[in-house]
PDB file of C-alpha atoms in Angstrom:
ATOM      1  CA  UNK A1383       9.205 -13.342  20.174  1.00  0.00           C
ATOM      2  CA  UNK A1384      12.347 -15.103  21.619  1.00  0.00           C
ATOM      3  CA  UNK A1385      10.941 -18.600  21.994  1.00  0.00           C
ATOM      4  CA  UNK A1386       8.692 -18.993  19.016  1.00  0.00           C
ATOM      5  CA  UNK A1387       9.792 -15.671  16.130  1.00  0.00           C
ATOM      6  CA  UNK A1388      13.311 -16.098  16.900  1.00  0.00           C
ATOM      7  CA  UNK A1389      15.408 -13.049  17.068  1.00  0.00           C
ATOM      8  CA  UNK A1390      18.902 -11.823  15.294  1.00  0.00           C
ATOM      9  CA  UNK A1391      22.148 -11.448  17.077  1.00  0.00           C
ATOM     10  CA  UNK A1392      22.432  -7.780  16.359  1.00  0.00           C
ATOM     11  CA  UNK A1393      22.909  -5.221  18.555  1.00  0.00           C
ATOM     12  CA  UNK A1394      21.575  -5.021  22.168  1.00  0.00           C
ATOM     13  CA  UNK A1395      18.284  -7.099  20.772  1.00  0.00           C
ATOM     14  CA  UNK A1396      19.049 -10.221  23.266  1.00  0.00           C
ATOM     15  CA  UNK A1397      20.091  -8.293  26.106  1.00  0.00           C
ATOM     16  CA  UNK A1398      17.014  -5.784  25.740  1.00  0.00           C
ATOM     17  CA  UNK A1399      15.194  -9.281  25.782  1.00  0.00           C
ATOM     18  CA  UNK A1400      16.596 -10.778  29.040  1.00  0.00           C
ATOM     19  CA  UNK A1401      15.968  -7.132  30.636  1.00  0.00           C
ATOM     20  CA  UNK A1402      12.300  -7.018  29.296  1.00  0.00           C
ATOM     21  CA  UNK A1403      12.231 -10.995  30.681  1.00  0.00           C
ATOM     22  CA  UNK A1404      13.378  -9.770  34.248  1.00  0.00           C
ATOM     23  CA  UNK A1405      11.639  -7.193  34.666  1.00  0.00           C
ATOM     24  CA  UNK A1406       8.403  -8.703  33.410  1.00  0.00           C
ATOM     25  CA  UNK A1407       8.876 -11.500  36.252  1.00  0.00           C
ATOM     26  CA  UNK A1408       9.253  -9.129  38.712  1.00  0.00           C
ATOM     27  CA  UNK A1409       6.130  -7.561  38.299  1.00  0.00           C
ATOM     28  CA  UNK A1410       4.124 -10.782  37.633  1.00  0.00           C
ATOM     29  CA  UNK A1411       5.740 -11.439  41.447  1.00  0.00           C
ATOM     30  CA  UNK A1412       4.203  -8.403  42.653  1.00  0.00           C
ATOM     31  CA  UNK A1413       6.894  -6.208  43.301  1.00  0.00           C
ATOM     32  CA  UNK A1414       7.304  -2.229  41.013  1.00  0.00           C
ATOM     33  CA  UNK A1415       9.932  -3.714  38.600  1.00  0.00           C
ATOM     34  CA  UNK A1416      12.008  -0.692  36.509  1.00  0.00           C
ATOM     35  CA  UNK A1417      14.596  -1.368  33.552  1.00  0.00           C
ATOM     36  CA  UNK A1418      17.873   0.169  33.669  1.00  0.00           C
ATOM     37  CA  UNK A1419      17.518   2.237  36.768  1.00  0.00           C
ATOM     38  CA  UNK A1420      20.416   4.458  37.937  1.00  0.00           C
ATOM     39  CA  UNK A1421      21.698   3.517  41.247  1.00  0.00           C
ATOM     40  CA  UNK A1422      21.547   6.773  43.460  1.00  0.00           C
ATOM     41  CA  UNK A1423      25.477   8.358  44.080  1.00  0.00           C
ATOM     42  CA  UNK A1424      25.312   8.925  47.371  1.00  0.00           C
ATOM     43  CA  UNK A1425      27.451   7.513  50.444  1.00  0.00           C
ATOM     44  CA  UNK A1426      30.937   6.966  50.524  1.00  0.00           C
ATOM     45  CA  UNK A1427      30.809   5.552  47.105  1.00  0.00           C
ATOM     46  CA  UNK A1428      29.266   8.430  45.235  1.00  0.00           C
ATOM     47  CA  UNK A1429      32.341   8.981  43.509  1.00  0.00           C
ATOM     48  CA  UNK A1430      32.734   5.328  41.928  1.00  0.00           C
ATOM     49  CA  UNK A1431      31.862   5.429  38.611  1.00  0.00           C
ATOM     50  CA  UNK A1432      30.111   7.842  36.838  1.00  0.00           C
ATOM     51  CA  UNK A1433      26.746   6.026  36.739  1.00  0.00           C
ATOM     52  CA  UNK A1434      25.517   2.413  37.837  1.00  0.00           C
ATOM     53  CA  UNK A1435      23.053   1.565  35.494  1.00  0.00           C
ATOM     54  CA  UNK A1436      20.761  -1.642  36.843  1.00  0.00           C
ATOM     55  CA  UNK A1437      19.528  -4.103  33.797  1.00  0.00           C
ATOM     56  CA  UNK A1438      16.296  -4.614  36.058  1.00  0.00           C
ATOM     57  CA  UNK A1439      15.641  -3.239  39.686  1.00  0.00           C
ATOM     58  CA  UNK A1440      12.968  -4.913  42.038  1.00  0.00           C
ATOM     59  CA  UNK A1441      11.040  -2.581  44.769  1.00  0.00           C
ATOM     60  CA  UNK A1442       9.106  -4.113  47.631  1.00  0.00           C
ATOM     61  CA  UNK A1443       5.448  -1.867  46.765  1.00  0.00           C
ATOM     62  CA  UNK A1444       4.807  -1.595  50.997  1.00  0.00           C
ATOM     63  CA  UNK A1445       8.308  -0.564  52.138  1.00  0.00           C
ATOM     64  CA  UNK A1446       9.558   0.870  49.095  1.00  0.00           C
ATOM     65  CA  UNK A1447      12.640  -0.232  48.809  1.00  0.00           C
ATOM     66  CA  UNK A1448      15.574  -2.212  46.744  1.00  0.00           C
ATOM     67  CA  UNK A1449      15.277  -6.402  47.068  1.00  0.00           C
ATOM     68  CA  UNK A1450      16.546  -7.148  43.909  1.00  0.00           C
ATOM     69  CA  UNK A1451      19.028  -5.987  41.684  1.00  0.00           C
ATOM     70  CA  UNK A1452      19.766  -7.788  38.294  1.00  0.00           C
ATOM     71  CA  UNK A1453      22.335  -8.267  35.631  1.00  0.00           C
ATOM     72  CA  UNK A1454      21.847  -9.722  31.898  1.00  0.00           C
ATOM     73  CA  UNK A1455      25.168 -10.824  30.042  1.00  0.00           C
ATOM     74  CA  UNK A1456      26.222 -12.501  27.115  1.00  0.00           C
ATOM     75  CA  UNK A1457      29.139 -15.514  28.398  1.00  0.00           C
ATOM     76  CA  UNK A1458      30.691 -16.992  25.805  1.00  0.00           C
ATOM     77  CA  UNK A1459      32.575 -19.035  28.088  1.00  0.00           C
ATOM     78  CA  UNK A1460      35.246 -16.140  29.478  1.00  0.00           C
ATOM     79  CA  UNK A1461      34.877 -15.487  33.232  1.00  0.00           C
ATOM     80  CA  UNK A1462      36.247 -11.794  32.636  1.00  0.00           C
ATOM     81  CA  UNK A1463      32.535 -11.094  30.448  1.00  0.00           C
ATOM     82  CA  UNK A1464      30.942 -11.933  33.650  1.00  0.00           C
ATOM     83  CA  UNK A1465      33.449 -10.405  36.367  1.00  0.00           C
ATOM     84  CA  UNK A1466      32.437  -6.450  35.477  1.00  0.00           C
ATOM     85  CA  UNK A1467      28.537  -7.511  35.711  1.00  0.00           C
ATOM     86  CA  UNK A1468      29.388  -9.230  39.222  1.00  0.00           C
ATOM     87  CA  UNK A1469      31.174  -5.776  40.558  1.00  0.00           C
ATOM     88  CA  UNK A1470      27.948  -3.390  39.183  1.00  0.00           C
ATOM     89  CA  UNK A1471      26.019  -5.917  41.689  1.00  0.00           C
ATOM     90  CA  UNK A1472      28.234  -5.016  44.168  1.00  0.00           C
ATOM     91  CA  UNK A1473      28.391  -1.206  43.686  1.00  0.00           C
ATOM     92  CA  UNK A1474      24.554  -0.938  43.287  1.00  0.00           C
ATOM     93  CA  UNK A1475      24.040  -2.678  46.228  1.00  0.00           C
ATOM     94  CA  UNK A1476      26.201  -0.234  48.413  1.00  0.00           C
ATOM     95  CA  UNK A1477      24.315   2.606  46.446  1.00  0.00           C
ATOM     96  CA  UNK A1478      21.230   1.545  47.157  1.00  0.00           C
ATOM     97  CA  UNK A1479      21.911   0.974  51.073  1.00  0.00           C
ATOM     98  CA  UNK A1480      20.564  -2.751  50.676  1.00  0.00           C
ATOM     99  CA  UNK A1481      23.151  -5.017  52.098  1.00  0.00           C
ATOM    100  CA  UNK A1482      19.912  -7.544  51.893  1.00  0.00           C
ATOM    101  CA  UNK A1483      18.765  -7.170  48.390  1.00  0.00           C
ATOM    102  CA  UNK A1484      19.228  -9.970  46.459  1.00  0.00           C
ATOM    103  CA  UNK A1485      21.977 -10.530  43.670  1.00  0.00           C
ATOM    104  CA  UNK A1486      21.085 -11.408  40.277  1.00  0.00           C
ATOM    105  CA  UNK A1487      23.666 -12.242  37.527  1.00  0.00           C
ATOM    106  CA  UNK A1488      21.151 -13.723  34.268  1.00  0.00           C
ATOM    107  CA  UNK A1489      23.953 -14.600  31.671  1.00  0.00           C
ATOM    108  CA  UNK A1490      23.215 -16.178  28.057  1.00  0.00           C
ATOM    109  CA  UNK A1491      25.023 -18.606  26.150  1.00  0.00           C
ATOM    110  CA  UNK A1492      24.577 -19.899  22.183  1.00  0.00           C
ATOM    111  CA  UNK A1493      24.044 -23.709  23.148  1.00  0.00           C
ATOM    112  CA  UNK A1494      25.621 -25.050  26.760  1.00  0.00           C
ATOM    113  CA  UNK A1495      29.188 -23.884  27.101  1.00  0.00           C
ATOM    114  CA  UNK A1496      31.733 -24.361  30.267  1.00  0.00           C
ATOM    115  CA  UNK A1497      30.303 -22.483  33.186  1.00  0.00           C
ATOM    116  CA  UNK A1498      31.798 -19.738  35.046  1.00  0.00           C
ATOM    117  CA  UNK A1499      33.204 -20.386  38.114  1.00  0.00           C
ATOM    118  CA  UNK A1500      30.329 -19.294  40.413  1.00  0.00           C
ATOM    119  CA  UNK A1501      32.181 -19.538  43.434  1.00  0.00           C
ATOM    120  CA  UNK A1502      34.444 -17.232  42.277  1.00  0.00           C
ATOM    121  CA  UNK A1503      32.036 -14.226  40.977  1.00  0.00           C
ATOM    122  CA  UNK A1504      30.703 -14.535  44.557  1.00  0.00           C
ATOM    123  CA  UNK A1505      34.483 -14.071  46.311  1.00  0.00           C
ATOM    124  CA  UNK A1506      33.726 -10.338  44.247  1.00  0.00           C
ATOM    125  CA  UNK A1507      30.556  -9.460  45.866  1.00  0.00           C
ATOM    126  CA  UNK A1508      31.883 -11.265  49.507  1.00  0.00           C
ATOM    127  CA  UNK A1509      35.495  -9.310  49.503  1.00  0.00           C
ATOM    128  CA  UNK A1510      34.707  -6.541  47.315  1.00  0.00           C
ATOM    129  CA  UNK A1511      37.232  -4.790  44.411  1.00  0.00           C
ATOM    130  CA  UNK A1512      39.295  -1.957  43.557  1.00  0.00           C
ATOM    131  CA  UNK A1513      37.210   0.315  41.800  1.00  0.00           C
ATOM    132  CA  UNK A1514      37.945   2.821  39.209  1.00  0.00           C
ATOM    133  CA  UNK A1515      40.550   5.709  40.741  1.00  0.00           C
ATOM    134  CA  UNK A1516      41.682   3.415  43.025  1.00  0.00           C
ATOM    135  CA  UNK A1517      38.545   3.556  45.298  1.00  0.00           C
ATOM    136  CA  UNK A1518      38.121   0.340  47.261  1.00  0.00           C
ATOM    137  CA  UNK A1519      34.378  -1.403  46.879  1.00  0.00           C
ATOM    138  CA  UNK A1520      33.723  -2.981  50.406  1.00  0.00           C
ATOM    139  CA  UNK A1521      32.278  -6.829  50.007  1.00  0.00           C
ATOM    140  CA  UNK A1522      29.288  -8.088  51.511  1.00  0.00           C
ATOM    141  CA  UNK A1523      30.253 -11.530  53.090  1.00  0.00           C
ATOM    142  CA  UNK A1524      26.214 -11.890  53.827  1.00  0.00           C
ATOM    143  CA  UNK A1525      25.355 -10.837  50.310  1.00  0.00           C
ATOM    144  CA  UNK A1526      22.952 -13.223  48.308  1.00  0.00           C
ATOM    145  CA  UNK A1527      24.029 -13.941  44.599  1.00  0.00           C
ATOM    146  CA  UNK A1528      22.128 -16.113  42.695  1.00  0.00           C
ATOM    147  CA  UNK A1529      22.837 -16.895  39.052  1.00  0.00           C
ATOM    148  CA  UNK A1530      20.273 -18.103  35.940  1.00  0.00           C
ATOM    149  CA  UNK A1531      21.679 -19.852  32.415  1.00  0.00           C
ATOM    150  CA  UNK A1532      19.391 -18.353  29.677  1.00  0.00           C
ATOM    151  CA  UNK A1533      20.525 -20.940  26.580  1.00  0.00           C
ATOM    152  CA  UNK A1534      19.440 -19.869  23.074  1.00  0.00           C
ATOM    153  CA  UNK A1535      20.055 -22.001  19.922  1.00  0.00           C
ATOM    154  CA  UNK A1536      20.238 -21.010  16.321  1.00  0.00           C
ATOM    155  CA  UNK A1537      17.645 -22.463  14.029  1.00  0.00           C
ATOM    156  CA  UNK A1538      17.648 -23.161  10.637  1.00  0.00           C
ATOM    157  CA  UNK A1539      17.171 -19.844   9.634  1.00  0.00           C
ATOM    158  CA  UNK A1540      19.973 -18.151  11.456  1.00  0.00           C
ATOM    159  CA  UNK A1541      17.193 -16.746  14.231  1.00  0.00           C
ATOM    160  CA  UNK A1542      18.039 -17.536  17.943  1.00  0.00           C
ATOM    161  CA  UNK A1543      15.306 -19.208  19.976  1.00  0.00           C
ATOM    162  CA  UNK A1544      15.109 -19.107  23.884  1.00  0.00           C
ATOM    163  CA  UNK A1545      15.738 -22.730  24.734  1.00  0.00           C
ATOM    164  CA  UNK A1546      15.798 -22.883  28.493  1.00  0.00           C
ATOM    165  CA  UNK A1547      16.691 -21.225  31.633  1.00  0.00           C
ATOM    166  CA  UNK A1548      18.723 -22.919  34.247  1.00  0.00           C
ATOM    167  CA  UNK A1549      19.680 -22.059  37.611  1.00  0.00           C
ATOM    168  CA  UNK A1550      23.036 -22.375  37.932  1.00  0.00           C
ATOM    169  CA  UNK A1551      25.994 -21.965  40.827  1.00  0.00           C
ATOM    170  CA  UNK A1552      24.222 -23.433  43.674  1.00  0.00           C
ATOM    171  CA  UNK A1553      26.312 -23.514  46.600  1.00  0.00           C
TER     172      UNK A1553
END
Protein backbone atom coordinates (compact mmCIF):
# COMPACT_ATOMS: atom_id res chain seq x y z
CA UNK A 1 0.00 0.00 0.00
CA UNK A 2 2.72 2.62 0.90
CA UNK A 3 5.44 1.48 -1.48
CA UNK A 4 3.57 0.40 -4.54
CA UNK A 5 -0.62 2.11 -4.16
CA UNK A 6 0.71 5.19 -2.78
CA UNK A 7 -1.22 6.83 -0.09
CA UNK A 8 -2.75 10.60 0.52
CA UNK A 9 -1.45 13.01 3.04
CA UNK A 10 -4.68 13.20 4.93
CA UNK A 11 -5.23 12.69 8.25
CA UNK A 12 -3.35 10.21 10.53
CA UNK A 13 -3.10 7.77 7.20
CA UNK A 14 0.97 7.93 7.24
CA UNK A 15 1.39 7.78 10.80
CA UNK A 16 -1.23 4.80 11.16
CA UNK A 17 1.23 3.39 8.42
CA UNK A 18 4.61 3.74 10.23
CA UNK A 19 2.69 2.30 13.46
CA UNK A 20 1.23 -0.71 11.44
CA UNK A 21 5.14 -0.89 9.89
CA UNK A 22 6.57 -1.11 13.56
CA UNK A 23 4.58 -3.11 14.94
CA UNK A 24 4.49 -5.59 12.08
CA UNK A 25 8.48 -5.85 12.48
CA UNK A 26 8.23 -6.53 15.85
CA UNK A 27 6.30 -9.46 15.56
CA UNK A 28 8.07 -10.84 12.43
CA UNK A 29 11.18 -10.54 15.24
CA UNK A 30 9.35 -12.65 17.53
CA UNK A 31 8.46 -10.54 20.21
CA UNK A 32 4.04 -9.74 21.22
CA UNK A 33 4.08 -6.33 19.39
CA UNK A 34 0.76 -3.95 20.46
CA UNK A 35 -0.16 -0.47 18.74
CA UNK A 36 -0.79 2.43 20.81
CA UNK A 37 -0.52 0.88 24.21
CA UNK A 38 -1.08 3.01 27.35
CA UNK A 39 1.89 3.19 29.51
CA UNK A 40 0.72 2.02 33.08
CA UNK A 41 0.47 5.36 35.75
CA UNK A 42 2.04 4.05 38.40
CA UNK A 43 5.35 5.15 40.36
CA UNK A 44 6.34 8.45 41.16
CA UNK A 45 5.30 9.60 37.80
CA UNK A 46 1.69 8.52 37.80
CA UNK A 47 0.66 11.94 37.88
CA UNK A 48 2.55 13.15 34.58
CA UNK A 49 0.29 13.44 32.01
CA UNK A 50 -2.92 12.18 31.73
CA UNK A 51 -2.09 9.21 29.46
CA UNK A 52 1.20 8.01 27.58
CA UNK A 53 0.04 6.56 24.61
CA UNK A 54 3.00 4.23 22.83
CA UNK A 55 2.84 4.31 18.73
CA UNK A 56 4.15 0.57 19.01
CA UNK A 57 5.23 -1.38 22.25
CA UNK A 58 7.58 -4.53 22.03
CA UNK A 59 7.19 -7.46 24.84
CA UNK A 60 9.85 -10.10 25.30
CA UNK A 61 7.04 -13.43 24.96
CA UNK A 62 9.35 -15.48 27.94
CA UNK A 63 9.78 -12.66 30.49
CA UNK A 64 6.98 -10.60 29.62
CA UNK A 65 8.11 -7.51 29.69
CA UNK A 66 8.80 -3.90 27.89
CA UNK A 67 12.19 -3.92 25.39
CA UNK A 68 11.00 -1.60 23.07
CA UNK A 69 9.09 1.37 22.99
CA UNK A 70 8.50 3.35 19.68
CA UNK A 71 7.60 6.70 18.29
CA UNK A 72 6.34 7.62 14.57
CA UNK A 73 6.54 11.45 13.59
CA UNK A 74 6.18 13.57 10.78
CA UNK A 75 9.73 16.14 10.71
CA UNK A 76 9.50 18.59 8.42
CA UNK A 77 12.76 19.77 9.34
CA UNK A 78 11.79 21.56 12.99
CA UNK A 79 13.55 19.90 15.95
CA UNK A 80 10.54 21.06 18.28
CA UNK A 81 8.09 18.25 16.01
CA UNK A 82 10.48 15.76 17.26
CA UNK A 83 11.36 17.07 20.94
CA UNK A 84 7.61 16.07 22.48
CA UNK A 85 7.99 12.42 20.76
CA UNK A 86 11.61 12.20 22.44
CA UNK A 87 10.04 13.12 26.12
CA UNK A 88 6.87 10.35 25.64
CA UNK A 89 10.08 7.92 25.23
CA UNK A 90 11.25 9.09 28.25
CA UNK A 91 8.04 9.06 30.36
CA UNK A 92 7.01 5.57 29.04
CA UNK A 93 10.10 4.26 29.87
CA UNK A 94 9.89 5.34 33.64
CA UNK A 95 6.20 3.98 33.45
CA UNK A 96 7.00 0.94 32.32
CA UNK A 97 9.96 0.32 34.95
CA UNK A 98 12.39 -0.48 31.90
CA UNK A 99 15.40 1.66 32.29
CA UNK A 100 16.74 -1.08 29.54
CA UNK A 101 14.12 -1.02 26.93
CA UNK A 102 15.15 0.31 23.94
CA UNK A 103 14.27 3.87 22.46
CA UNK A 104 12.71 4.24 19.22
CA UNK A 105 12.04 7.66 17.55
CA UNK A 106 10.79 6.52 13.51
CA UNK A 107 10.28 10.10 11.99
CA UNK A 108 9.15 10.75 8.19
CA UNK A 109 10.11 13.30 5.87
CA UNK A 110 8.59 14.32 2.10
CA UNK A 111 12.05 13.83 0.22
CA UNK A 112 15.55 14.22 2.43
CA UNK A 113 15.39 17.35 4.52
CA UNK A 114 18.10 18.72 7.27
CA UNK A 115 18.24 16.24 10.08
CA UNK A 116 17.50 16.78 13.60
CA UNK A 117 20.10 17.13 15.81
CA UNK A 118 20.25 13.56 17.24
CA UNK A 119 22.59 14.31 19.81
CA UNK A 120 20.43 16.62 21.15
CA UNK A 121 16.95 14.53 21.36
CA UNK A 122 19.20 12.11 23.30
CA UNK A 123 20.49 15.03 26.02
CA UNK A 124 16.22 14.68 26.67
CA UNK A 125 16.07 11.09 27.38
CA UNK A 126 19.92 11.27 29.24
CA UNK A 127 18.94 14.49 31.60
CA UNK A 128 15.34 14.24 31.55
CA UNK A 129 12.57 17.43 31.38
CA UNK A 130 10.16 19.40 33.20
CA UNK A 131 7.01 17.84 32.73
CA UNK A 132 3.58 19.17 32.70
CA UNK A 133 2.69 20.85 36.42
CA UNK A 134 6.04 21.35 36.95
CA UNK A 135 6.87 17.63 37.67
CA UNK A 136 10.50 16.86 36.91
CA UNK A 137 11.05 13.63 34.37
CA UNK A 138 14.36 11.97 35.68
CA UNK A 139 16.86 11.09 32.52
CA UNK A 140 18.32 7.89 31.86
CA UNK A 141 22.10 8.57 31.11
CA UNK A 142 22.23 4.56 30.15
CA UNK A 143 19.11 4.84 28.05
CA UNK A 144 19.36 3.47 24.37
CA UNK A 145 17.78 5.78 21.62
CA UNK A 146 17.99 4.83 18.30
CA UNK A 147 16.45 6.78 15.44
CA UNK A 148 15.07 5.52 11.66
CA UNK A 149 14.45 8.17 8.50
CA UNK A 150 11.26 6.81 6.78
CA UNK A 151 11.51 9.14 3.30
CA UNK A 152 8.35 9.20 1.15
CA UNK A 153 8.14 11.02 -2.25
CA UNK A 154 5.17 12.31 -4.12
CA UNK A 155 4.49 10.78 -7.48
CA UNK A 156 2.93 11.97 -10.33
CA UNK A 157 -0.32 11.57 -9.10
CA UNK A 158 -0.08 13.44 -5.86
CA UNK A 159 0.14 9.78 -3.87
CA UNK A 160 3.17 9.40 -1.47
CA UNK A 161 5.31 6.30 -1.93
CA UNK A 162 7.62 4.80 0.85
CA UNK A 163 11.03 5.42 -0.63
CA UNK A 164 13.49 4.24 1.96
CA UNK A 165 14.28 3.88 5.52
CA UNK A 166 17.51 5.06 6.94
CA UNK A 167 19.07 4.75 10.17
CA UNK A 168 20.01 7.82 11.25
CA UNK A 169 21.93 9.59 14.49
CA UNK A 170 24.56 7.10 15.04
CA UNK A 171 26.74 8.09 17.72
Amino acid sequence: MWTEWGVRDVGHLVHSLGCTFLTAVGRDLGFAAVSEVPAPREGALAQVDQDVRSDSVWFDREKRRVVLVAEFERYSGKQKDLSPKVETLCLAQHRWNREDATLLLAYWTNGLVTLPDHDGLRDIVRGGFQGPGGIRVPGNPRARLIFFQFVVRSGQDGLLRLENIFRRGES
